[in-house]
PDB file of C-alpha atoms in Angstrom:
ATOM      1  CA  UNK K   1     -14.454  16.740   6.790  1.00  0.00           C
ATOM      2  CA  UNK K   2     -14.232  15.517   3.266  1.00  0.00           C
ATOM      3  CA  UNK K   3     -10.775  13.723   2.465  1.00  0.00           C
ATOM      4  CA  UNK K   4      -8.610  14.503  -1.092  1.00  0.00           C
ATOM      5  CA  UNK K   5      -8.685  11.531  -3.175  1.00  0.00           C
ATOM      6  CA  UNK K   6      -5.311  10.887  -2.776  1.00  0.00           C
ATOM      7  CA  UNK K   7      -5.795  10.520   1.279  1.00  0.00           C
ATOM      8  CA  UNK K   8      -8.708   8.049  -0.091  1.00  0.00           C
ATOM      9  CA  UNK K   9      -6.938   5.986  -2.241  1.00  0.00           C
ATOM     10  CA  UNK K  10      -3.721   5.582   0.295  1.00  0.00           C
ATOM     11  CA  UNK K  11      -5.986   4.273   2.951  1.00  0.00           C
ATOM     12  CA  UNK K  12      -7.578   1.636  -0.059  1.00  0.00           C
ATOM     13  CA  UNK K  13      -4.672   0.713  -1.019  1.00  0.00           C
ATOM     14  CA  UNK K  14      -3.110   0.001   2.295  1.00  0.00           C
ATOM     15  CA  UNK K  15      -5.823  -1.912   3.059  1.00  0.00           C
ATOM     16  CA  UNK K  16      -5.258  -4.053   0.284  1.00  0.00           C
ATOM     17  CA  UNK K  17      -2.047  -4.697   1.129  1.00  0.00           C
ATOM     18  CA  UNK K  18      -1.988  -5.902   4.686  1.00  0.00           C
ATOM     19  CA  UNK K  19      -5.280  -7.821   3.502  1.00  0.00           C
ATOM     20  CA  UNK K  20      -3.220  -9.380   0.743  1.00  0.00           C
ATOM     21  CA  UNK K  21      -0.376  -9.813   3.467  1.00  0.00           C
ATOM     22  CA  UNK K  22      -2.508 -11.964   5.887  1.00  0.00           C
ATOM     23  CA  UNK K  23      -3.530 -14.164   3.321  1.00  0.00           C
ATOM     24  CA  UNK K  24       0.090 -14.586   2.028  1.00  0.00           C
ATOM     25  CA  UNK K  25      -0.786 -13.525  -1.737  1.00  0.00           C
ATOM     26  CA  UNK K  26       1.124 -10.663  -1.685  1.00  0.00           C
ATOM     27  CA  UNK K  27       2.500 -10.614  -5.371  1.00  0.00           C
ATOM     28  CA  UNK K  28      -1.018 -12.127  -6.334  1.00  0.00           C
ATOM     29  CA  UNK K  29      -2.637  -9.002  -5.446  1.00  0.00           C
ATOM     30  CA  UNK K  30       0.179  -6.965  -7.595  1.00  0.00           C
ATOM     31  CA  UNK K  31      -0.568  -8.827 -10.469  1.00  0.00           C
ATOM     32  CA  UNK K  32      -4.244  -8.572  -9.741  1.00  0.00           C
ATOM     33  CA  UNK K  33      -4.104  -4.524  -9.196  1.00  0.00           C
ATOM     34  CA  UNK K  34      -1.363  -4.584 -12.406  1.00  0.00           C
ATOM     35  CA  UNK K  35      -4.481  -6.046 -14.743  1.00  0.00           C
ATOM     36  CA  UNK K  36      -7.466  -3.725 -13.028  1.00  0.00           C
ATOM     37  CA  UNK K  37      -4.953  -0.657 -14.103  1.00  0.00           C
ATOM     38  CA  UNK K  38      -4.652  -2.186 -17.951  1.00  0.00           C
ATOM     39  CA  UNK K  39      -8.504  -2.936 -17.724  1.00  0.00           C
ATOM     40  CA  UNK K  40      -9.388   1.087 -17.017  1.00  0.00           C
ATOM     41  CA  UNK K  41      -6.676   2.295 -19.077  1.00  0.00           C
ATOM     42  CA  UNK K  42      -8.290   0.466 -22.180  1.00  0.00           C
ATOM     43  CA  UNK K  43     -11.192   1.678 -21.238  1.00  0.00           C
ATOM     44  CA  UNK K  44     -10.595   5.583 -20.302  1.00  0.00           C
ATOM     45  CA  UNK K  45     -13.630   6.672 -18.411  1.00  0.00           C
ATOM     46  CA  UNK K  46     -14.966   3.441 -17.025  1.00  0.00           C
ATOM     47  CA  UNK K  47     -14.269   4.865 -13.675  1.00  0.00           C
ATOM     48  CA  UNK K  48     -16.561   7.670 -14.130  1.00  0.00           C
ATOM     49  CA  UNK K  49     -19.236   5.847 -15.982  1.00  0.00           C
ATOM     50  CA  UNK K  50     -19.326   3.155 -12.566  1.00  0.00           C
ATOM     51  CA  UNK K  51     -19.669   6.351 -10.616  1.00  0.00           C
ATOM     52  CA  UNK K  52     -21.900   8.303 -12.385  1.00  0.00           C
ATOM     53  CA  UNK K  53     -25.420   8.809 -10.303  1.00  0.00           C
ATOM     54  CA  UNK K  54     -27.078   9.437 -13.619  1.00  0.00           C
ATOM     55  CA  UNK K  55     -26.875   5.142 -13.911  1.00  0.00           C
ATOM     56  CA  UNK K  56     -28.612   3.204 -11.456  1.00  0.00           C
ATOM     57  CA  UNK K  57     -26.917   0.451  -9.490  1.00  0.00           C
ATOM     58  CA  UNK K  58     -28.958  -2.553 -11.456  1.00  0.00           C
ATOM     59  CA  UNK K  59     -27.278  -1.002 -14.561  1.00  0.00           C
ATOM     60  CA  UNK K  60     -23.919  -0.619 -13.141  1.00  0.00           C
ATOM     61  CA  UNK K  61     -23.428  -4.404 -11.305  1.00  0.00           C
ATOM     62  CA  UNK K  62     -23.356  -6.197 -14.500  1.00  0.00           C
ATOM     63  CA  UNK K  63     -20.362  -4.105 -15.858  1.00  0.00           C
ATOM     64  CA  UNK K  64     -18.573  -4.419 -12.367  1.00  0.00           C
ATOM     65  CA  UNK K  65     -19.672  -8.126 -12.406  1.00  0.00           C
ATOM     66  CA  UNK K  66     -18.038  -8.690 -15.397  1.00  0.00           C
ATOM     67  CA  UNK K  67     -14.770  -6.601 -14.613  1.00  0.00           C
ATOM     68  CA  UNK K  68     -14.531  -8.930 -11.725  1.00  0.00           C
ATOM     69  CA  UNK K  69     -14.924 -12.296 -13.189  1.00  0.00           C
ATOM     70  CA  UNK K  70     -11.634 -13.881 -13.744  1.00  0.00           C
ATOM     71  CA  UNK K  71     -10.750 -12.562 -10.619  1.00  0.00           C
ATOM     72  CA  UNK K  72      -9.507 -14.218  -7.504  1.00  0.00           C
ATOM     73  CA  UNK K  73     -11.906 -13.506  -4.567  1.00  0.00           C
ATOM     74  CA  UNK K  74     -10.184 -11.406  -2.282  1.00  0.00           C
ATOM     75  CA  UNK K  75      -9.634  -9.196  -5.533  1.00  0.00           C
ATOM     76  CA  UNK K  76     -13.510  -9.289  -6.132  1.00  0.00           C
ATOM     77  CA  UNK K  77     -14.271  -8.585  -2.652  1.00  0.00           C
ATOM     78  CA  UNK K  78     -12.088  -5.851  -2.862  1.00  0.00           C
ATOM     79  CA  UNK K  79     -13.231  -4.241  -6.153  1.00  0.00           C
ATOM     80  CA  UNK K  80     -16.715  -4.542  -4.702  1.00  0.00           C
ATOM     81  CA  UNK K  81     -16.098  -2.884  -1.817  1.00  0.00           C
ATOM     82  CA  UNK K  82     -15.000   0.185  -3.993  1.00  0.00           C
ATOM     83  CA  UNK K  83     -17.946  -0.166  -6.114  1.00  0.00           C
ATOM     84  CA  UNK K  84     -20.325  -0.135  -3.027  1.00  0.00           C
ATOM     85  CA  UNK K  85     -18.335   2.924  -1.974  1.00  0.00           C
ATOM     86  CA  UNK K  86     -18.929   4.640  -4.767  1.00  0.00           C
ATOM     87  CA  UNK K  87     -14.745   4.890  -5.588  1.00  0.00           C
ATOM     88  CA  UNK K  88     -14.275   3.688  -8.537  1.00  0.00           C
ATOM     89  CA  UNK K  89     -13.509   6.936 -10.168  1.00  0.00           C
ATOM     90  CA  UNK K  90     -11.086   6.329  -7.433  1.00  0.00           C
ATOM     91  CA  UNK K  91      -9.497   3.066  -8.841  1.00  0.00           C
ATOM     92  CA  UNK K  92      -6.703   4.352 -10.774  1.00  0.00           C
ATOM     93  CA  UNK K  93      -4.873   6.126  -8.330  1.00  0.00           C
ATOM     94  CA  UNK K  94      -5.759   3.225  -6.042  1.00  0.00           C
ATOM     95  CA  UNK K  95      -3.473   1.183  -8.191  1.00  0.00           C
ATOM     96  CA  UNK K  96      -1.169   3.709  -8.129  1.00  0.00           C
ATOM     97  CA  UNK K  97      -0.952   4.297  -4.398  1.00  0.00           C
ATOM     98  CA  UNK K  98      -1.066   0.311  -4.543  1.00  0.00           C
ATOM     99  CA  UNK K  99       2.093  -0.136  -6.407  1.00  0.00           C
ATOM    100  CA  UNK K 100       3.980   2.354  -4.629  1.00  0.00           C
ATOM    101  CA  UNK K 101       3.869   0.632  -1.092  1.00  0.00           C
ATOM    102  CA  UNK K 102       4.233  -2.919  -3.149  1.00  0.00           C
ATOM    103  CA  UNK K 103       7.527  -1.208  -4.519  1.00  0.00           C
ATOM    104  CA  UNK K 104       8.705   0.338  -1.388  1.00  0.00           C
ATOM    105  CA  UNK K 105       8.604  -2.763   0.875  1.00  0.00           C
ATOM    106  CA  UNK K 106      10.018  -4.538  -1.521  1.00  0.00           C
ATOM    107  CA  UNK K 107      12.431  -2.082  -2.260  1.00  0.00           C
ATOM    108  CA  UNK K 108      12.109  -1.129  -5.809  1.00  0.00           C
ATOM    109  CA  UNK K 109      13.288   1.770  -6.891  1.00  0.00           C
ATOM    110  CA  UNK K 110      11.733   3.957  -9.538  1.00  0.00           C
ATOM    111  CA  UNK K 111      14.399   6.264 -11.219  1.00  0.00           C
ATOM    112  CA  UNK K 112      14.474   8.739 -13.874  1.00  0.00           C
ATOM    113  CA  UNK K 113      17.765   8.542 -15.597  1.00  0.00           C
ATOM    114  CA  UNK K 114      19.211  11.450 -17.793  1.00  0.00           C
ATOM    115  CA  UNK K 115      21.843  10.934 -20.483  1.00  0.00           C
ATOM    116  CA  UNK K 116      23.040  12.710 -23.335  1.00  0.00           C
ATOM    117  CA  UNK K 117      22.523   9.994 -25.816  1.00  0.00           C
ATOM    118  CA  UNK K 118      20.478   6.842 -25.402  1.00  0.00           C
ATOM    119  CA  UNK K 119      22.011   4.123 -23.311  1.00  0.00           C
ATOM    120  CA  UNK K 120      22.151   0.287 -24.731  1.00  0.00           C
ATOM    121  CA  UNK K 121      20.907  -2.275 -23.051  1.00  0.00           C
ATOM    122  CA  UNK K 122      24.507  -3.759 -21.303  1.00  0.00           C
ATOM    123  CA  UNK K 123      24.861   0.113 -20.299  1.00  0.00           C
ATOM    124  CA  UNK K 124      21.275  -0.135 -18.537  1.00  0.00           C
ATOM    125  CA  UNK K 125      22.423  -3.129 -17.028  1.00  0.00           C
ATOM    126  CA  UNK K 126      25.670  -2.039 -15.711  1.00  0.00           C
ATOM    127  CA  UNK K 127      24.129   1.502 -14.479  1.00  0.00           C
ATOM    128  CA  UNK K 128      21.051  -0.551 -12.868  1.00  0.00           C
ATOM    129  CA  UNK K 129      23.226  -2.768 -10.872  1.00  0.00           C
ATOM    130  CA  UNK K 130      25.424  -0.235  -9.744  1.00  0.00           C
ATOM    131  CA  UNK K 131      22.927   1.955  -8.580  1.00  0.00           C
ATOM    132  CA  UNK K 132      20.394  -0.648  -6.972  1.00  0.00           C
ATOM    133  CA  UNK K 133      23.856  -1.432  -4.910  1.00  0.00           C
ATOM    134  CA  UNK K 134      24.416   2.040  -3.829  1.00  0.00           C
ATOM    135  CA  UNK K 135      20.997   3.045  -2.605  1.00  0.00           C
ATOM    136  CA  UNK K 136      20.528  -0.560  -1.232  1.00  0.00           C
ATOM    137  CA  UNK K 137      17.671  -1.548  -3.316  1.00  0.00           C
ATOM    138  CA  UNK K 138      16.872  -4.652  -4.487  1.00  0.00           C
ATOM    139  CA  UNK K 139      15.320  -3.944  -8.191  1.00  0.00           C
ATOM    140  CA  UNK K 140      15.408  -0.608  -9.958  1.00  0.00           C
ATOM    141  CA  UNK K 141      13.431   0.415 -12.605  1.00  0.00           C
ATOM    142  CA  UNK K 142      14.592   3.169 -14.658  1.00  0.00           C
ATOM    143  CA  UNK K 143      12.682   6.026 -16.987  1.00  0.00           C
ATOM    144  CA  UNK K 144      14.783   7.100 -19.993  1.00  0.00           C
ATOM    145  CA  UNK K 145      15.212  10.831 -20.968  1.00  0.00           C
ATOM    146  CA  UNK K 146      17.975  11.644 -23.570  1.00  0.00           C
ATOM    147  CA  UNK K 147      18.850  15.549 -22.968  1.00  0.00           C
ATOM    148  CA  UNK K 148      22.246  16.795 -25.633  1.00  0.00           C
ATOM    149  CA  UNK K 149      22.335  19.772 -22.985  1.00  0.00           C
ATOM    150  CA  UNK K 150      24.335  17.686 -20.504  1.00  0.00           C
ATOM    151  CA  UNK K 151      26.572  17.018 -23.020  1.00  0.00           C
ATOM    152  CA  UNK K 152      27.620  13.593 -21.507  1.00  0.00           C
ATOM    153  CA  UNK K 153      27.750  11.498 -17.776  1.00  0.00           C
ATOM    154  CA  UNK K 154      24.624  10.527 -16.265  1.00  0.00           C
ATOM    155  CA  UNK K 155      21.903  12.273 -14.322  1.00  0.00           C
ATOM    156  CA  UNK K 156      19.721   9.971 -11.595  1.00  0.00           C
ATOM    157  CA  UNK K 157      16.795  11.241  -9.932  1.00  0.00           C
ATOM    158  CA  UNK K 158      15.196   8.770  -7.437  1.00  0.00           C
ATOM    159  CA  UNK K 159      14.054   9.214  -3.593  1.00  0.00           C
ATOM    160  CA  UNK K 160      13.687  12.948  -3.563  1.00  0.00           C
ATOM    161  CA  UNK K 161      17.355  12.352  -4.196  1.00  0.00           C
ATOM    162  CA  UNK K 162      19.852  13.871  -6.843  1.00  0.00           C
ATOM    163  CA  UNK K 163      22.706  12.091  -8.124  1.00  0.00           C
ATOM    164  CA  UNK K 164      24.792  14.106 -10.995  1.00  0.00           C
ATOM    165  CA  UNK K 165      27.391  12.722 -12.896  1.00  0.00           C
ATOM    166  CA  UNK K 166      27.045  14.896 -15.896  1.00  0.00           C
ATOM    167  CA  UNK K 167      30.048  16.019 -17.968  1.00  0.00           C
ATOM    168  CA  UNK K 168      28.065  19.932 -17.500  1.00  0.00           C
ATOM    169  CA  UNK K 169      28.424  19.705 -13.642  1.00  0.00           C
ATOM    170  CA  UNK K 170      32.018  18.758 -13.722  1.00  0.00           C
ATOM    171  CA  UNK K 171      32.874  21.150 -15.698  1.00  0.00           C
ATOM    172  CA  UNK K 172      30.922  24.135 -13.815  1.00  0.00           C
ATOM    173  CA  UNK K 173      32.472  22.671 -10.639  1.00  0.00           C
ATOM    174  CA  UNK K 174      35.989  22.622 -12.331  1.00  0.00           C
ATOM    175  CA  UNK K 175      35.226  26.697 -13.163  1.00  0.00           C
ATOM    176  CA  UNK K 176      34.089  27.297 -10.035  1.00  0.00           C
ATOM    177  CA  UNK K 177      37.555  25.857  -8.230  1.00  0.00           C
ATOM    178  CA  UNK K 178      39.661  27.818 -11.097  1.00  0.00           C
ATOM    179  CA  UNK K 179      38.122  31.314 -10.543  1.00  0.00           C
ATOM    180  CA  UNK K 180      38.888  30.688  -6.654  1.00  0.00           C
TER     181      UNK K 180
END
């Protein structure tokens, strides 16, 4: 049975990990999968050229030779372990998958944060520590959408989790308790 390339890239990037955790380089190997995602997204398509059967291996190496280079070792091992796999079309969501278990065992917390107008930075802040507090995190790192429709308060989305302090859902919870 063929696995999704999601299933593929978990397993990679798990493996990673716990490699990364026996050799105690744990934030090493962030950094390390941080710069491979900047490396393919400056060069879109460099996935698909490295796994493309139309180019033969001898052509190939030297590209993932130099990708590699400035690379610690357990990163080049790694990358060339993909490569002999024939996964790097696989890479980026390798990364991804990689930086979600990085973030959830070290308990950062991605959020998308709704407003009515844009926040400043002391109201980031205040709304970051509040909220890394109440969902016992330890970092959170927040994506800004400004929607007028709200009309004011604060929407947070994070953990398959809800929390709604908008001005609109008080006040549809205030008609609701007034036509009772």
């Amino acid at each position: 049975m063929k696995l999704n390339k999601h299933t593929v890239a978990t397993r990679y990037a798990k493996a990673y990990y716990n490699l990364a955790e026996e050799h105690d380089c744990i934030k090493e190997a962030f950094d390390n999968m941080m710069d491979i995602r900047q490396i393919f997204g400056e060069n879109p398509g460099l996935g698909l050229v490295l796994s493309d059967a139309r180019l033969t291996l001898a052509q190939k190496r030297p590209i993932v030779d130099n990708l590699i280079k400035n690379f610690p070792e357990l990163m080049q091992n790694f990358v060339l372990m993909i490569f002999d796999y024939d996964r790097m079309g696989d890479m980026e969501l390798i990364v991804d998958e990689f930086e979600k278990l990085y973030d959830h065992k070290n308990r950062t917390i991605l959020a998308k944060v709704t407003t009515a107008v844009p926040l400043t930075e002391a109201q980031k802040t205040r709304l970051a520590d509040v909220f890394v507090k109440k969902i016992d995190g330890k970092k959170v790192i927040f994506d800004e959408v400004v929607d007028p429709e709200i009309l004011g308060g604060v929407i947070i989305e994070a953990e398959h989790q809800i929390f709604d302090g908008s001005i609109r859902l008080n006040l549809e919870t205030l008609k609701k308790q007034i036509a009772k």
